[in-house]
PDB file of C-alpha atoms in Angstrom:
ATOM      1  CA  MET A 104     -18.174  77.903  11.432  1.00  0.00           C
ATOM      2  CA  LYS A 105     -20.196  75.826  14.984  1.00  0.00           C
ATOM      3  CA  PRO A 106     -18.681  75.898  17.637  1.00  0.00           C
ATOM      4  CA  ARG A 107     -17.888  72.222  17.918  1.00  0.00           C
ATOM      5  CA  ASP A 108     -16.701  72.382  14.618  1.00  0.00           C
ATOM      6  CA  LEU A 109     -14.171  75.707  15.461  1.00  0.00           C
ATOM      7  CA  LEU A 110     -13.061  73.030  18.881  1.00  0.00           C
ATOM      8  CA  LEU A 111     -12.445  70.450  16.679  1.00  0.00           C
ATOM      9  CA  ALA A 112     -10.685  72.692  14.003  1.00  0.00           C
ATOM     10  CA  LEU A 113      -7.786  74.727  17.143  1.00  0.00           C
ATOM     11  CA  ALA A 114      -7.293  70.517  17.551  1.00  0.00           C
ATOM     12  CA  VAL A 115      -6.274  69.263  14.913  1.00  0.00           C
ATOM     13  CA  VAL A 116      -4.170  72.394  14.467  1.00  0.00           C
ATOM     14  CA  VAL A 117      -2.658  71.850  18.684  1.00  0.00           C
ATOM     15  CA  VAL A 118      -2.016  67.476  17.810  1.00  0.00           C
ATOM     16  CA  TRP A 119      -0.100  69.298  14.796  1.00  0.00           C
ATOM     17  CA  GLY A 120       1.886  71.433  16.054  1.00  0.00           C
ATOM     18  CA  VAL A 121       2.812  70.018  19.316  1.00  0.00           C
ATOM     19  CA  ASN A 122       3.206  67.159  16.665  1.00  0.00           C
ATOM     20  CA  PHE A 123       6.656  68.252  16.323  1.00  0.00           C
ATOM     21  CA  VAL A 124       8.136  67.540  18.912  1.00  0.00           C
ATOM     22  CA  VAL A 125       6.949  64.293  20.208  1.00  0.00           C
ATOM     23  CA  ILE A 126       8.348  64.013  16.750  1.00  0.00           C
ATOM     24  CA  GLU A 127      11.730  64.741  18.185  1.00  0.00           C
ATOM     25  CA  VAL A 128      10.932  62.786  21.122  1.00  0.00           C
ATOM     26  CA  GLY A 129      10.716  58.919  19.662  1.00  0.00           C
ATOM     27  CA  LEU A 130      13.829  59.491  17.333  1.00  0.00           C
ATOM     28  CA  GLU A 131      15.720  60.026  21.109  1.00  0.00           C
ATOM     29  CA  GLY A 132      15.015  55.545  19.770  1.00  0.00           C
ATOM     30  CA  PHE A 133      15.057  55.460  17.201  1.00  0.00           C
ATOM     31  CA  PRO A 134      17.046  55.650  13.457  1.00  0.00           C
ATOM     32  CA  PRO A 135      14.452  58.490  11.656  1.00  0.00           C
ATOM     33  CA  LEU A 136      13.568  56.242   8.547  1.00  0.00           C
ATOM     34  CA  LEU A 137      12.340  52.491  11.008  1.00  0.00           C
ATOM     35  CA  PHE A 138      10.399  55.848  12.915  1.00  0.00           C
ATOM     36  CA  SER A 139       8.698  56.561   9.471  1.00  0.00           C
ATOM     37  CA  ALA A 140       8.028  53.396   9.005  1.00  0.00           C
ATOM     38  CA  LEU A 141       6.377  52.523  12.504  1.00  0.00           C
ATOM     39  CA  ARG A 142       4.317  55.265  12.246  1.00  0.00           C
ATOM     40  CA  PHE A 143       2.951  54.966   8.779  1.00  0.00           C
ATOM     41  CA  PHE A 144       2.563  50.929   9.618  1.00  0.00           C
ATOM     42  CA  PHE A 145      -0.183  51.691  12.477  1.00  0.00           C
ATOM     43  CA  ALA A 146      -1.362  54.349  10.415  1.00  0.00           C
ATOM     44  CA  ALA A 147      -2.993  51.923   7.718  1.00  0.00           C
ATOM     45  CA  VAL A 148      -2.949  48.531   9.504  1.00  0.00           C
ATOM     46  CA  PRO A 149      -5.656  47.218   9.900  1.00  0.00           C
ATOM     47  CA  ALA A 150      -7.067  50.744   9.458  1.00  0.00           C
ATOM     48  CA  ILE A 151      -6.699  49.644   5.386  1.00  0.00           C
ATOM     49  CA  PHE A 152      -9.140  45.779   6.286  1.00  0.00           C
ATOM     50  CA  LEU A 153     -12.311  48.103   8.358  1.00  0.00           C
ATOM     51  CA  LEU A 154     -12.094  50.658   5.375  1.00  0.00           C
ATOM     52  CA  GLY A 155     -11.737  49.403   2.026  1.00  0.00           C
ATOM     53  CA  LYS A 156      -9.798  50.192  -0.734  1.00  0.00           C
ATOM     54  CA  PRO A 157      -9.078  53.617  -2.308  1.00  0.00           C
ATOM     55  CA  ARG A 158     -11.821  55.425  -4.549  1.00  0.00           C
ATOM     56  CA  VAL A 159      -8.944  57.154  -6.829  1.00  0.00           C
ATOM     57  CA  ALA A 160      -6.914  56.123  -8.948  1.00  0.00           C
ATOM     58  CA  TRP A 161      -3.528  54.253  -7.620  1.00  0.00           C
ATOM     59  CA  ARG A 162      -1.336  55.609  -8.838  1.00  0.00           C
ATOM     60  CA  TYR A 163      -2.674  58.764  -7.327  1.00  0.00           C
ATOM     61  CA  VAL A 164      -2.031  57.014  -4.691  1.00  0.00           C
ATOM     62  CA  ILE A 165       1.208  54.875  -4.927  1.00  0.00           C
ATOM     63  CA  GLY A 166       1.885  59.011  -5.856  1.00  0.00           C
ATOM     64  CA  VAL A 167       1.742  60.023  -2.658  1.00  0.00           C
ATOM     65  CA  GLY A 168       2.978  57.523  -0.735  1.00  0.00           C
ATOM     66  CA  LEU A 169       6.071  58.125  -2.345  1.00  0.00           C
ATOM     67  CA  ALA A 170       7.012  61.692  -2.225  1.00  0.00           C
ATOM     68  CA  LEU A 171       4.830  62.071   1.257  1.00  0.00           C
ATOM     69  CA  GLY A 172       4.787  59.263   3.544  1.00  0.00           C
ATOM     70  CA  VAL A 173       8.494  58.384   1.426  1.00  0.00           C
ATOM     71  CA  ALA A 174      11.025  61.401   1.025  1.00  0.00           C
ATOM     72  CA  LYS A 175       8.569  64.078   2.648  1.00  0.00           C
ATOM     73  CA  PHE A 176       8.602  62.262   6.071  1.00  0.00           C
ATOM     74  CA  GLY A 177      11.855  60.722   5.883  1.00  0.00           C
ATOM     75  CA  LEU A 178      13.841  63.355   4.976  1.00  0.00           C
ATOM     76  CA  LEU A 179      12.499  65.592   7.511  1.00  0.00           C
ATOM     77  CA  PHE A 180      12.074  62.418  10.272  1.00  0.00           C
ATOM     78  CA  ILE A 181      16.419  63.131   9.022  1.00  0.00           C
ATOM     79  CA  ALA A 182      17.557  66.264   9.440  1.00  0.00           C
ATOM     80  CA  MET A 183      15.881  66.479  13.220  1.00  0.00           C
ATOM     81  CA  LYS A 184      17.957  63.601  13.918  1.00  0.00           C
ATOM     82  CA  ASN A 185      20.737  65.312  12.937  1.00  0.00           C
ATOM     83  CA  GLY A 186      19.884  69.045  13.924  1.00  0.00           C
ATOM     84  CA  VAL A 187      17.378  70.581  13.375  1.00  0.00           C
ATOM     85  CA  PRO A 188      15.220  71.586  16.022  1.00  0.00           C
ATOM     86  CA  ALA A 189      11.838  71.112  16.669  1.00  0.00           C
ATOM     87  CA  GLY A 190      10.081  74.612  16.384  1.00  0.00           C
ATOM     88  CA  LEU A 191      12.174  75.168  13.223  1.00  0.00           C
ATOM     89  CA  ALA A 192      11.183  72.288  11.833  1.00  0.00           C
ATOM     90  CA  SER A 193       7.718  72.629  12.210  1.00  0.00           C
ATOM     91  CA  LEU A 194       8.233  76.561  10.714  1.00  0.00           C
ATOM     92  CA  VAL A 195      10.777  75.668   7.669  1.00  0.00           C
ATOM     93  CA  LEU A 196       9.204  72.397   7.163  1.00  0.00           C
ATOM     94  CA  GLN A 197       5.941  75.473   5.511  1.00  0.00           C
ATOM     95  CA  CYS A 198       8.313  76.755   2.573  1.00  0.00           C
ATOM     96  CA  GLN A 199       5.625  73.508   1.160  1.00  0.00           C
ATOM     97  CA  VAL A 200       3.455  76.418   0.017  1.00  0.00           C
ATOM     98  CA  ILE A 201       6.645  78.147  -2.137  1.00  0.00           C
ATOM     99  CA  PHE A 202       7.310  74.997  -3.274  1.00  0.00           C
ATOM    100  CA  THR A 203       2.999  73.504  -4.141  1.00  0.00           C
ATOM    101  CA  VAL A 204       2.027  76.785  -5.115  1.00  0.00           C
ATOM    102  CA  LEU A 205       5.152  76.949  -8.269  1.00  0.00           C
ATOM    103  CA  PHE A 206       4.239  73.410  -8.882  1.00  0.00           C
ATOM    104  CA  ALA A 207       0.203  74.188  -9.276  1.00  0.00           C
ATOM    105  CA  ILE A 208       1.707  77.536 -11.636  1.00  0.00           C
ATOM    106  CA  VAL A 209       4.410  74.656 -13.618  1.00  0.00           C
ATOM    107  CA  VAL A 210       2.131  71.337 -13.920  1.00  0.00           C
ATOM    108  CA  LEU A 211      -1.812  72.611 -13.663  1.00  0.00           C
ATOM    109  CA  ARG A 212      -1.075  76.026 -15.449  1.00  0.00           C
ATOM    110  CA  GLU A 213      -2.311  77.805 -13.095  1.00  0.00           C
ATOM    111  CA  ARG A 214      -1.875  81.418 -13.414  1.00  0.00           C
ATOM    112  CA  PRO A 215      -1.122  82.827 -10.021  1.00  0.00           C
ATOM    113  CA  ARG A 216      -2.412  85.991  -8.058  1.00  0.00           C
ATOM    114  CA  LEU A 217      -0.705  89.199  -7.451  1.00  0.00           C
ATOM    115  CA  ALA A 218      -1.137  88.204  -3.534  1.00  0.00           C
ATOM    116  CA  GLN A 219       0.650  84.577  -3.945  1.00  0.00           C
ATOM    117  CA  ILE A 220       3.504  86.090  -5.819  1.00  0.00           C
ATOM    118  CA  ALA A 221       3.451  88.439  -3.124  1.00  0.00           C
ATOM    119  CA  GLY A 222       3.518  85.956  -0.188  1.00  0.00           C
ATOM    120  CA  ILE A 223       6.754  83.604  -2.223  1.00  0.00           C
ATOM    121  CA  LEU A 224       9.111  86.200  -1.753  1.00  0.00           C
ATOM    122  CA  ILE A 225       7.728  87.816   1.073  1.00  0.00           C
ATOM    123  CA  ALA A 226       8.573  83.955   3.368  1.00  0.00           C
ATOM    124  CA  CYS A 227      11.457  83.628   0.200  1.00  0.00           C
ATOM    125  CA  PHE A 228      12.934  86.626   2.750  1.00  0.00           C
ATOM    126  CA  GLY A 229      12.310  85.128   5.694  1.00  0.00           C
ATOM    127  CA  MET A 230      13.355  81.939   4.659  1.00  0.00           C
ATOM    128  CA  VAL A 231      16.803  83.958   4.218  1.00  0.00           C
ATOM    129  CA  LEU A 232      16.970  85.019   6.970  1.00  0.00           C
ATOM    130  CA  ILE A 233      17.076  81.246   8.790  1.00  0.00           C
ATOM    131  CA  MET A 234      19.057  80.489   6.732  1.00  0.00           C
ATOM    132  CA  LEU A 235      21.599  83.686   7.725  1.00  0.00           C
ATOM    133  CA  ASP A 236      21.229  82.600  11.178  1.00  0.00           C
ATOM    134  CA  HIS A 237      20.767  78.559  11.115  1.00  0.00           C
ATOM    135  CA  GLY A 238      24.759  78.989  13.482  1.00  0.00           C
ATOM    136  CA  LEU A 239      22.885  79.613  16.224  1.00  0.00           C
ATOM    137  CA  SER A 240      20.178  76.647  15.921  1.00  0.00           C
ATOM    138  CA  ALA A 241      20.652  73.802  13.456  1.00  0.00           C
ATOM    139  CA  PRO A 242      23.158  72.670  10.794  1.00  0.00           C
ATOM    140  CA  LEU A 243      22.909  74.695   6.923  1.00  0.00           C
ATOM    141  CA  GLY A 244      22.480  70.988   5.837  1.00  0.00           C
ATOM    142  CA  ALA A 245      19.703  69.761   7.983  1.00  0.00           C
ATOM    143  CA  LEU A 246      18.341  72.230   7.342  1.00  0.00           C
ATOM    144  CA  ALA A 247      18.110  72.328   3.638  1.00  0.00           C
ATOM    145  CA  LEU A 248      17.112  68.748   3.971  1.00  0.00           C
ATOM    146  CA  VAL A 249      13.800  70.899   5.743  1.00  0.00           C
ATOM    147  CA  ILE A 250      13.571  72.545   2.773  1.00  0.00           C
ATOM    148  CA  ALA A 251      13.842  69.354   0.779  1.00  0.00           C
ATOM    149  CA  ALA A 252      11.570  67.795   2.392  1.00  0.00           C
ATOM    150  CA  GLY A 253       9.368  69.955   2.151  1.00  0.00           C
ATOM    151  CA  ALA A 254       9.450  70.937  -2.140  1.00  0.00           C
ATOM    152  CA  PHE A 255       8.535  66.035  -2.259  1.00  0.00           C
ATOM    153  CA  TRP A 256       4.981  68.147  -0.269  1.00  0.00           C
ATOM    154  CA  GLY A 257       4.505  69.944  -3.019  1.00  0.00           C
ATOM    155  CA  VAL A 258       4.833  67.615  -5.223  1.00  0.00           C
ATOM    156  CA  SER A 259       2.352  65.514  -2.795  1.00  0.00           C
ATOM    157  CA  ASN A 260       0.067  68.345  -2.442  1.00  0.00           C
ATOM    158  CA  THR A 261      -0.356  68.348  -7.151  1.00  0.00           C
ATOM    159  CA  ILE A 262      -1.331  64.589  -7.468  1.00  0.00           C
ATOM    160  CA  THR A 263      -3.118  65.032  -4.523  1.00  0.00           C
ATOM    161  CA  ARG A 264      -5.141  67.560  -6.203  1.00  0.00           C
ATOM    162  CA  TYR A 265      -5.624  65.698  -9.457  1.00  0.00           C
ATOM    163  CA  ALA A 266      -6.545  62.598  -7.741  1.00  0.00           C
ATOM    164  CA  LYS A 267      -9.003  64.493  -6.089  1.00  0.00           C
ATOM    165  CA  PRO A 268     -10.088  62.362  -3.022  1.00  0.00           C
ATOM    166  CA  GLN A 269     -13.147  62.201  -1.756  1.00  0.00           C
ATOM    167  CA  ASP A 270     -11.629  59.795   1.478  1.00  0.00           C
ATOM    168  CA  THR A 271      -9.193  62.211   2.942  1.00  0.00           C
ATOM    169  CA  LEU A 272      -8.759  59.544   5.718  1.00  0.00           C
ATOM    170  CA  ARG A 273      -9.643  56.743   3.451  1.00  0.00           C
ATOM    171  CA  PHE A 274      -6.647  58.191   1.030  1.00  0.00           C
ATOM    172  CA  MET A 275      -4.334  59.342   4.033  1.00  0.00           C
ATOM    173  CA  ILE A 276      -4.417  55.080   5.471  1.00  0.00           C
ATOM    174  CA  TRP A 277      -3.576  53.556   1.987  1.00  0.00           C
ATOM    175  CA  VAL A 278      -1.081  56.782   1.442  1.00  0.00           C
ATOM    176  CA  SER A 279       0.006  55.360   4.039  1.00  0.00           C
ATOM    177  CA  ALA A 280       0.166  52.002   3.779  1.00  0.00           C
ATOM    178  CA  VAL A 281       2.276  52.014   0.283  1.00  0.00           C
ATOM    179  CA  ALA A 282       5.032  53.953   2.152  1.00  0.00           C
ATOM    180  CA  VAL A 283       5.949  50.631   5.064  1.00  0.00           C
ATOM    181  CA  VAL A 284       7.834  48.551   2.765  1.00  0.00           C
ATOM    182  CA  PRO A 285      10.118  51.711   0.323  1.00  0.00           C
ATOM    183  CA  LEU A 286      11.109  53.047   4.267  1.00  0.00           C
ATOM    184  CA  LEU A 287      11.335  50.026   5.703  1.00  0.00           C
ATOM    185  CA  LEU A 288      13.664  49.050   2.714  1.00  0.00           C
ATOM    186  CA  LEU A 289      15.596  52.250   3.342  1.00  0.00           C
ATOM    187  CA  SER A 290      16.308  51.870   7.099  1.00  0.00           C
ATOM    188  CA  LEU A 291      17.661  48.735   6.607  1.00  0.00           C
ATOM    189  CA  LEU A 292      19.792  50.228   3.637  1.00  0.00           C
ATOM    190  CA  THR A 293      20.670  53.020   4.705  1.00  0.00           C
ATOM    191  CA  GLU A 294      20.807  52.684   8.759  1.00  0.00           C
ATOM    192  CA  GLY A 295      21.250  48.996   9.149  1.00  0.00           C
ATOM    193  CA  ALA A 296      18.937  45.835  10.551  1.00  0.00           C
ATOM    194  CA  GLN A 297      21.372  45.727  14.009  1.00  0.00           C
ATOM    195  CA  ALA A 298      20.825  49.392  14.313  1.00  0.00           C
ATOM    196  CA  ASP A 299      16.704  48.738  13.871  1.00  0.00           C
ATOM    197  CA  LEU A 300      17.075  45.813  15.539  1.00  0.00           C
ATOM    198  CA  ASP A 301      18.857  47.064  18.213  1.00  0.00           C
ATOM    199  CA  ALA A 302      16.220  50.343  18.808  1.00  0.00           C
ATOM    200  CA  LEU A 303      13.002  47.792  18.736  1.00  0.00           C
ATOM    201  CA  HIS A 304      14.737  45.477  21.572  1.00  0.00           C
ATOM    202  CA  GLY A 305      15.651  48.993  23.210  1.00  0.00           C
ATOM    203  CA  ILE A 306      11.951  50.502  23.037  1.00  0.00           C
ATOM    204  CA  ARG A 307      10.834  52.545  26.008  1.00  0.00           C
ATOM    205  CA  LEU A 308       7.676  53.039  27.252  1.00  0.00           C
ATOM    206  CA  THR A 309       8.318  57.010  25.775  1.00  0.00           C
ATOM    207  CA  GLY A 310       9.466  55.188  21.470  1.00  0.00           C
ATOM    208  CA  VAL A 311       5.985  53.685  22.243  1.00  0.00           C
ATOM    209  CA  GLY A 312       4.490  56.936  23.520  1.00  0.00           C
ATOM    210  CA  ALA A 313       5.526  58.560  19.814  1.00  0.00           C
ATOM    211  CA  ILE A 314       4.846  56.315  17.847  1.00  0.00           C
ATOM    212  CA  ALA A 315       0.803  56.190  19.226  1.00  0.00           C
ATOM    213  CA  TYR A 316       1.409  60.491  19.103  1.00  0.00           C
ATOM    214  CA  VAL A 317       2.615  59.912  15.088  1.00  0.00           C
ATOM    215  CA  ALA A 318       0.645  57.543  13.727  1.00  0.00           C
ATOM    216  CA  PHE A 319      -3.245  57.585  15.629  1.00  0.00           C
ATOM    217  CA  ALA A 320      -3.465  61.547  16.661  1.00  0.00           C
ATOM    218  CA  ALA A 321      -1.444  63.318  13.998  1.00  0.00           C
ATOM    219  CA  THR A 322      -2.430  60.447  10.883  1.00  0.00           C
ATOM    220  CA  LEU A 323      -6.069  58.737  12.255  1.00  0.00           C
ATOM    221  CA  PHE A 324      -7.326  61.746  13.816  1.00  0.00           C
ATOM    222  CA  GLY A 325      -5.824  65.104  12.280  1.00  0.00           C
ATOM    223  CA  PHE A 326      -6.569  63.629   8.667  1.00  0.00           C
ATOM    224  CA  GLY A 327      -9.857  62.742   9.723  1.00  0.00           C
ATOM    225  CA  VAL A 328     -11.503  65.909  11.374  1.00  0.00           C
ATOM    226  CA  TRP A 329      -9.382  67.369   9.274  1.00  0.00           C
ATOM    227  CA  GLY A 330     -11.023  66.232   6.371  1.00  0.00           C
ATOM    228  CA  TYR A 331     -14.769  66.061   7.982  1.00  0.00           C
ATOM    229  CA  LEU A 332     -13.971  70.077   8.546  1.00  0.00           C
ATOM    230  CA  LEU A 333     -12.996  70.306   4.395  1.00  0.00           C
ATOM    231  CA  ARG A 334     -16.411  68.292   3.703  1.00  0.00           C
ATOM    232  CA  GLN A 335     -18.831  70.683   5.845  1.00  0.00           C
ATOM    233  CA  TYR A 336     -16.836  74.022   5.428  1.00  0.00           C
ATOM    234  CA  ASP A 337     -15.267  75.530   1.820  1.00  0.00           C
ATOM    235  CA  ALA A 338     -11.497  76.227   1.500  1.00  0.00           C
ATOM    236  CA  SER A 339     -11.727  80.058   2.378  1.00  0.00           C
ATOM    237  CA  THR A 340     -13.177  78.641   6.738  1.00  0.00           C
ATOM    238  CA  VAL A 341     -10.234  75.079   6.554  1.00  0.00           C
ATOM    239  CA  ALA A 342      -6.974  76.343   5.523  1.00  0.00           C
ATOM    240  CA  PRO A 343      -6.002  79.409   7.315  1.00  0.00           C
ATOM    241  CA  PHE A 344      -6.003  77.272  10.376  1.00  0.00           C
ATOM    242  CA  SER A 345      -2.980  76.026   8.998  1.00  0.00           C
ATOM    243  CA  LEU A 346      -1.164  79.326   9.375  1.00  0.00           C
ATOM    244  CA  LEU A 347      -1.784  78.792  13.416  1.00  0.00           C
ATOM    245  CA  VAL A 348       0.439  75.327  13.682  1.00  0.00           C
ATOM    246  CA  PRO A 349       4.021  76.283  12.721  1.00  0.00           C
ATOM    247  CA  ILE A 350       2.976  79.006  15.319  1.00  0.00           C
ATOM    248  CA  VAL A 351       1.742  75.682  17.862  1.00  0.00           C
ATOM    249  CA  GLY A 352       4.953  73.917  16.482  1.00  0.00           C
ATOM    250  CA  MET A 353       7.562  76.288  18.355  1.00  0.00           C
ATOM    251  CA  ALA A 354       5.404  77.167  21.729  1.00  0.00           C
ATOM    252  CA  ALA A 355       5.952  73.660  21.683  1.00  0.00           C
ATOM    253  CA  ALA A 356       8.677  73.297  20.991  1.00  0.00           C
ATOM    254  CA  TRP A 357      10.072  76.462  23.294  1.00  0.00           C
ATOM    255  CA  LEU A 358       7.566  74.964  26.325  1.00  0.00           C
ATOM    256  CA  LEU A 359       8.437  71.402  26.102  1.00  0.00           C
ATOM    257  CA  ARG A 360      12.202  71.351  25.062  1.00  0.00           C
ATOM    258  CA  GLY A 361      13.121  74.814  25.704  1.00  0.00           C
ATOM    259  CA  GLU A 362      14.047  76.062  22.527  1.00  0.00           C
ATOM    260  CA  ALA A 363      15.210  79.067  22.408  1.00  0.00           C
ATOM    261  CA  VAL A 364      13.339  81.530  18.900  1.00  0.00           C
ATOM    262  CA  GLY A 365      15.955  84.547  18.766  1.00  0.00           C
ATOM    263  CA  LEU A 366      14.694  88.089  18.156  1.00  0.00           C
ATOM    264  CA  GLN A 367      16.509  87.234  13.139  1.00  0.00           C
ATOM    265  CA  GLN A 368      14.399  83.806  14.294  1.00  0.00           C
ATOM    266  CA  GLY A 369      10.975  85.987  15.430  1.00  0.00           C
ATOM    267  CA  ILE A 370      11.150  88.077  12.733  1.00  0.00           C
ATOM    268  CA  ALA A 371      11.471  85.386   9.930  1.00  0.00           C
ATOM    269  CA  ALA A 372       9.301  83.662  11.488  1.00  0.00           C
ATOM    270  CA  VAL A 373       6.473  86.297  10.746  1.00  0.00           C
ATOM    271  CA  LEU A 374       7.836  86.478   7.258  1.00  0.00           C
ATOM    272  CA  VAL A 375       7.157  83.704   6.648  1.00  0.00           C
ATOM    273  CA  ILE A 376       3.750  82.640   8.093  1.00  0.00           C
ATOM    274  CA  GLY A 377       2.927  85.862   6.542  1.00  0.00           C
ATOM    275  CA  GLY A 378       4.068  84.801   3.515  1.00  0.00           C
ATOM    276  CA  MET A 379       1.623  81.913   3.682  1.00  0.00           C
ATOM    277  CA  ALA A 380      -0.824  83.577   4.782  1.00  0.00           C
ATOM    278  CA  CYS A 381      -0.746  85.962   1.384  1.00  0.00           C
ATOM    279  CA  THR A 382      -0.302  82.372  -0.719  1.00  0.00           C
ATOM    280  CA  VAL A 383      -3.682  80.571   1.018  1.00  0.00           C
ATOM    281  CA  ILE A 384      -6.053  83.044   1.800  1.00  0.00           C
ATOM    282  CA  ARG A 385      -8.418  84.593  -0.631  1.00  0.00           C
ATOM    283  CA  ARG A 386     -11.770  85.577  -1.046  1.00  0.00           C
ATOM    284  CA  ARG A 387     -14.746  83.745  -1.412  1.00  0.00           C
ATOM    285  CA  THR A 388     -16.595  84.167  -4.934  1.00  0.00           C
ATOM    286  CA  PRO A 389     -19.613  82.564  -5.756  1.00  0.00           C
ATOM    287  CA  ARG A 390     -17.424  80.916  -8.777  1.00  0.00           C
ATOM    288  CA  ALA A 391     -16.362  78.648  -5.742  1.00  0.00           C
ATOM    289  CA  ALA A 392     -18.865  78.395  -3.744  1.00  0.00           C
ATOM    290  CA  ALA A 393     -20.783  76.925  -6.478  1.00  0.00           C
ATOM    291  CA  SER A 394     -17.721  74.918  -7.641  1.00  0.00           C
ATOM    292  CA  GLY A 395     -17.366  73.569  -4.002  1.00  0.00           C
ATOM    293  CA  GLU A 396     -14.487  74.049  -3.735  1.00  0.00           C
ATOM    294  CA  ARG A 397     -12.054  72.303  -1.502  1.00  0.00           C
ATOM    295  CA  ALA A 398      -8.243  72.471   0.091  1.00  0.00           C
ATOM    296  CA  VAL A 399      -5.922  70.035  -0.421  1.00  0.00           C
ATOM    297  CA  VAL A 400      -4.357  68.974   3.088  1.00  0.00           C
ATOM    298  CA  GLU A 401      -1.106  71.181   3.044  1.00  0.00           C
ATOM    299  CA  SER A 402      -0.054  70.982   6.818  1.00  0.00           C
ATOM    300  CA  ALA A 403      -0.141  67.894   7.964  1.00  0.00           C
ATOM    301  CA  VAL A 404       2.733  66.194   9.895  1.00  0.00           C
TER     302      VAL A 404
END
């Protein structure tokens, strides 16, 4: 990888890792579903008017919009609002790798590699350690919501593999647009119009900054650069950088929010990230290189 592209990859990792802390800050001033809707609105508008229509079937755009934009991020934001700290959320959410592999086996009829099976078992053991340690840092129910968010992320990854978008940024902008209205309706139904209006009327500079960061830095910059890297390099070169996202997320939460990482949680983090590595990293083969194999974007936040 060229030095400039290496720096770009690391920049995306940092942006996506710090994003969990920014989400936590934004949730201090907004109901979770409203915050998620605002994130996707500003990620989509005015970009959809500048880039044109997506170059994939609309059923894939709508499917990913509902699974990723509404379900995954809605559940994640609700979980973080209800007590899951940023660093822990960045780690537990990576269970999406487990679900992505399982859905690929069931839906896409892919044959799992031995390393993938071993990785799933290792990561699951790490998740068990996190659950046993939940009383020190987060409510068990909220952690379950993060795992559910990871499951929906796996669903969206499976749909994306069917869609095979050539322009990742354009695809994600339209996915963002699809998510806005359902999130707003759910916010009105569950959080209440008054709570939404109060949040908008009382918006502070930190809230504006949080929306700007999650919409423009994490979504537009992150997906734009990640898509560029996937067009320049094979999957085995780009995908392993995603393993650094929870590391940055936990470090940022410790530095910026004072979130402590105990011994058991530290061991769990090593197991989860190690398990992810087993499922993501593979040897480059001539067949894969010839086919121009590309990775699904599985590390965005």
